[in-house]
Coordinates of C-alpha atoms in Angstrom, one line a residue:
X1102 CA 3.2 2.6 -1.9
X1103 CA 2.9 -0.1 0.4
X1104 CA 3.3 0.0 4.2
X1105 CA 5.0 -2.9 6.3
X1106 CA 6.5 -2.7 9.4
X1107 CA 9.5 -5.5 9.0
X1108 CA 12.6 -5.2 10.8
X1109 CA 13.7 -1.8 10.3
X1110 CA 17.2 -1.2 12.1
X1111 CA 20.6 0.5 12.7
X1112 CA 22.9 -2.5 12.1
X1113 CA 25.1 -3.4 14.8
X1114 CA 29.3 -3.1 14.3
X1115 CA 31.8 -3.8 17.0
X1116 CA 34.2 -1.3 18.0
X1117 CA 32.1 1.8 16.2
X1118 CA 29.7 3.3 15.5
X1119 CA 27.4 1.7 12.3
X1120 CA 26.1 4.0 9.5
X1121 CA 24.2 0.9 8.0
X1122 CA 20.2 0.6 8.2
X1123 CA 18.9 -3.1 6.8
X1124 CA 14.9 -3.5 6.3
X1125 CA 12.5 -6.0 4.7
X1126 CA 11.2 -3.8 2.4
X1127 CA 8.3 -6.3 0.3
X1128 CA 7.2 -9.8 1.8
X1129 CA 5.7 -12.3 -0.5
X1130 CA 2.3 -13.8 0.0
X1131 CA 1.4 -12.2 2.6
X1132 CA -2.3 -9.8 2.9
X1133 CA -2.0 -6.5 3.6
X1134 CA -5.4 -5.0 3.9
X1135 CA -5.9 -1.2 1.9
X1136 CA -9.1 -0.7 2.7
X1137 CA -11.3 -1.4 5.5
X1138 CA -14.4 0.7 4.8
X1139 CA -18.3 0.9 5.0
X1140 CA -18.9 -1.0 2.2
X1141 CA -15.8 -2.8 1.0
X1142 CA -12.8 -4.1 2.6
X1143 CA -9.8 -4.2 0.2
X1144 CA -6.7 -6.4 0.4
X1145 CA -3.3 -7.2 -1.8
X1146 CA -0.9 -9.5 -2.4
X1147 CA 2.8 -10.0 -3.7
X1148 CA 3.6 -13.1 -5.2
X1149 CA 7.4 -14.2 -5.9
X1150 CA 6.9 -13.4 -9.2
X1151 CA 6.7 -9.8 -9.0
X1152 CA 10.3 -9.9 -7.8
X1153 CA 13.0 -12.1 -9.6
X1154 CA 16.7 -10.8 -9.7
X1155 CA 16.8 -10.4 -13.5
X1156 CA 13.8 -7.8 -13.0
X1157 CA 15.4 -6.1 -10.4
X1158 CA 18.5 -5.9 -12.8
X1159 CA 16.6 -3.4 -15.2
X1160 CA 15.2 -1.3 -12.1
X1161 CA 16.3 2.0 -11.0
X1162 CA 15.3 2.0 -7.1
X1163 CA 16.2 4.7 -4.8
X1164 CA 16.1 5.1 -0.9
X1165 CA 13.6 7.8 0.2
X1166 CA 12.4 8.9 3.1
X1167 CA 8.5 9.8 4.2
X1168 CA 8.5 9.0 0.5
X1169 CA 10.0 12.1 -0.1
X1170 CA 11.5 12.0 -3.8
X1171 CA 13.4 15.1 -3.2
X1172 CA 15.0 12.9 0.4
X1173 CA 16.6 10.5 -1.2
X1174 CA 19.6 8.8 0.4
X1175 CA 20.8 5.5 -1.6
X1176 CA 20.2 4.0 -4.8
X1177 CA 20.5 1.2 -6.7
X1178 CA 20.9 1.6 -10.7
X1179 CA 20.7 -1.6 -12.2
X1180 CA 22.4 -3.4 -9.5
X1181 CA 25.1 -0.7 -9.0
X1182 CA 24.7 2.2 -6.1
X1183 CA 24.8 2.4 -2.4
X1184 CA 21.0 0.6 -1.6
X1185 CA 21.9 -3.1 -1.7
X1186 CA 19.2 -5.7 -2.2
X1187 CA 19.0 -9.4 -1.0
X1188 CA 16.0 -10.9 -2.8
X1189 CA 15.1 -13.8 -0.5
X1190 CA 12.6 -16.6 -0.6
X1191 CA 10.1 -14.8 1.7
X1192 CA 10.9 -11.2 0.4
X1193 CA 13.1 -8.6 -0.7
X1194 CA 15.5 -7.2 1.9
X1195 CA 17.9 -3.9 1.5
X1196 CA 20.6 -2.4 3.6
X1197 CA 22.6 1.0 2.5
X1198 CA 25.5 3.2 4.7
X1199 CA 23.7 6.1 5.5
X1200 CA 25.4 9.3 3.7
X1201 CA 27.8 11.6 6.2
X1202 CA 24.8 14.6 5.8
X1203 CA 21.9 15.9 6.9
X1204 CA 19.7 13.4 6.0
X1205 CA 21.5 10.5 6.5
X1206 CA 22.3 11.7 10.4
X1207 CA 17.9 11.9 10.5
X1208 CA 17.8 8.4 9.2
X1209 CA 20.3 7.2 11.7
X1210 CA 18.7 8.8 14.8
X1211 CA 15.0 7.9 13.8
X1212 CA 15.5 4.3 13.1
X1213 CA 17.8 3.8 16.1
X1214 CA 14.9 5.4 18.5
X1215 CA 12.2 3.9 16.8
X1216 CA 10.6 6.7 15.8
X1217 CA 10.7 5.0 11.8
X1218 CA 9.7 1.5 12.2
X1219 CA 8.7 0.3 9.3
X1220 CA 9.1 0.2 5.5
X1221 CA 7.1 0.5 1.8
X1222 CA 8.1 0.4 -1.6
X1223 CA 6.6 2.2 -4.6
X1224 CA 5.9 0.1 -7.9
X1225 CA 3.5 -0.3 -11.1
X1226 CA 1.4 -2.8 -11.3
X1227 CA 1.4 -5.1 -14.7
X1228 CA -0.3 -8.9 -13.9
X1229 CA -3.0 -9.4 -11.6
X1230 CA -5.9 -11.5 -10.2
X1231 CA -9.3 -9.9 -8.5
X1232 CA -11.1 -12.4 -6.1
X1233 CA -14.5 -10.9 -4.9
X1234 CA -16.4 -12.6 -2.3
X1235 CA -18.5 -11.6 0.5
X1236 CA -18.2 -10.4 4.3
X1237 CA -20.5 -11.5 6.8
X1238 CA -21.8 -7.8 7.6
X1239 CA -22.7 -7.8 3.6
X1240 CA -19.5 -5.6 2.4
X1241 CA -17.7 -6.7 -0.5
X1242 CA -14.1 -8.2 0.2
X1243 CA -11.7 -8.3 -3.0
X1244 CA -8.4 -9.9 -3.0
X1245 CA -5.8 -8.5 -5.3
X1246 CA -3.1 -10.7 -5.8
X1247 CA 0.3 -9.1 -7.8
X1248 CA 2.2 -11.7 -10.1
X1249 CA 4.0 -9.3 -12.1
X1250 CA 5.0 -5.6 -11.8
X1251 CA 6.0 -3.3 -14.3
X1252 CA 8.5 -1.5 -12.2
X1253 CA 9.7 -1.3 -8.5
X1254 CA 10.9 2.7 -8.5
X1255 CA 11.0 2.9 -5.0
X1256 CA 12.1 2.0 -0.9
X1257 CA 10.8 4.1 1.9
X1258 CA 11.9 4.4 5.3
X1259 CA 8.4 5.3 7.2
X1260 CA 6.9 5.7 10.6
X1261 CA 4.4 2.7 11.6
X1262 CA 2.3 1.7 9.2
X1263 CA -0.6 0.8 11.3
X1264 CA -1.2 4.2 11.1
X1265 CA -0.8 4.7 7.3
X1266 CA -1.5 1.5 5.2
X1267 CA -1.4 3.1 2.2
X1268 CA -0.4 6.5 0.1
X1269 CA -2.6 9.5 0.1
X1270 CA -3.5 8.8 -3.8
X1271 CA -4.9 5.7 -3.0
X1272 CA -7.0 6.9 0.2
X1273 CA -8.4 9.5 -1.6
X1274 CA -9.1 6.6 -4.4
X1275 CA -10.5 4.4 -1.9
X1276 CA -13.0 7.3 -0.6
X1277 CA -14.0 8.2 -4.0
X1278 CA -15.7 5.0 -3.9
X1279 CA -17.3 5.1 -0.7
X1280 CA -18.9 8.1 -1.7
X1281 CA -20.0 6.8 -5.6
X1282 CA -21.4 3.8 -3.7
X1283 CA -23.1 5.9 -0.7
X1284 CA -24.3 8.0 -3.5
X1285 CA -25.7 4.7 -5.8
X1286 CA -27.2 3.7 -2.4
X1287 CA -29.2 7.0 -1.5
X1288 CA -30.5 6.7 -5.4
X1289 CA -31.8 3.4 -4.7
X1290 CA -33.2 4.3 -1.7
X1291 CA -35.4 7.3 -3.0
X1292 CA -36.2 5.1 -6.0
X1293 CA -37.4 2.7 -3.7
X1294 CA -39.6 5.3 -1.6
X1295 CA -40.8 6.9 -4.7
X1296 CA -42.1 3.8 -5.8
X1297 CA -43.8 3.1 -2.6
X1298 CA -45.5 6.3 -2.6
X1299 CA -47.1 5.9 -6.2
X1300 CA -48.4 2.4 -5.5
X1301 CA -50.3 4.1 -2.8
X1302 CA -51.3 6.8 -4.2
X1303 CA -52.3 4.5 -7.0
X1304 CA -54.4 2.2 -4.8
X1305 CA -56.1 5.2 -3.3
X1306 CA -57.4 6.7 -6.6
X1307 CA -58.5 3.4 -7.5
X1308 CA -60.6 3.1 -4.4
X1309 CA -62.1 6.7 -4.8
X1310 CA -62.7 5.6 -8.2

């Protein structure tokens, strides 16, 4: 899942009330840092190739909120369903009518008083290219850049995302290697001392001797 906060609102209708929320849901070529940790700082990008109108004709792509499966509230099924989307030069925009229930009203009152500001999408990844280069502080930086996808499954309605830049899977992920490398560092480190310790206690024994 990927978070971007992108003009998330109630759309405005003359005379009545408006049950229609429009979002930008994926924006092309722009970074979106995953990671910023100790020893790595990890970013992504989409390219317009991830998203062309005859793959989003084969997709099944529903409407969640909090990416909730079970809190779904539109859906588009191969370009038929309530969750409309407007693939666009700089991204891919949606709107849907909120449905007369429970979830729907939520939806409504959230977005309106910004409480849900921004949006994500979930997909699998097919085509990509890893650029590695290196921080000043010495941490790795690597560049993923998307050019194809193997499925968009997936629109979430979301509070900000500078809170939350990506799901819970991929934080733990992201940790997992902080710790392998923390781990490979400490190794190194008593290696390195061990070493140290046996060249002097080597050039000690060869004095006495």
């Amino acid at each position: 899942m990927r978070f971007q906060a992108n003009a998330l609102e109630v759309r405005e209708k003359e005379g009545e009330e408006s049950r229609v929320i429009t979002g930008k849901a994926i924006v092309f070529n722009e970074e979106t840092v995953m990671w910023d940790g100790k020893y790595e700082r990890i970013r992504e990008k989409i390219s317009p190739s991830c998203i062309t109108k005859e793959f989003l004709a084969q997709q099944d792509i529903k409407l969640n909120l909090l990416h909730e499966r079970s809190s779904s509230i539109a859906r588009n099924n191969k370009g038929v369903g309530t969750l409309k989307l407007d693939l666009r030069e700089d991204g891919l925009y949606f709107e849907a009518e909120m449905p007369k229930c429970d979830l729907g009203d939520r939806a409504l009152e959230l977005v309106r008083n910004k409480t849900y500001t921004g949006c994500s999408f979930e997909f699998y990844p097919k085509d990509y290219t890893e650029e590695v280069t290196t921080l000043p502080d010495g941490r790795e930086d690597i560049l993923y850049t998307h050019t194809s996808f193997k499925a968009v499954t997936a629109l979430t309605i979301a509070m900000d995302p500078a809170y939350s830049t990506t799901s819970v899977s991929e934080r733990e992920m992201f940790q997992k290697r902080e710790s392998e490398k923390e781990a490979e560092k400490l190794k190194l480190q008593r290696e390195s001392e061990k070493n140290t310790f046996d060249d002097v206690l080597d050039a000690l024994c060869a004095e006495v001797y």
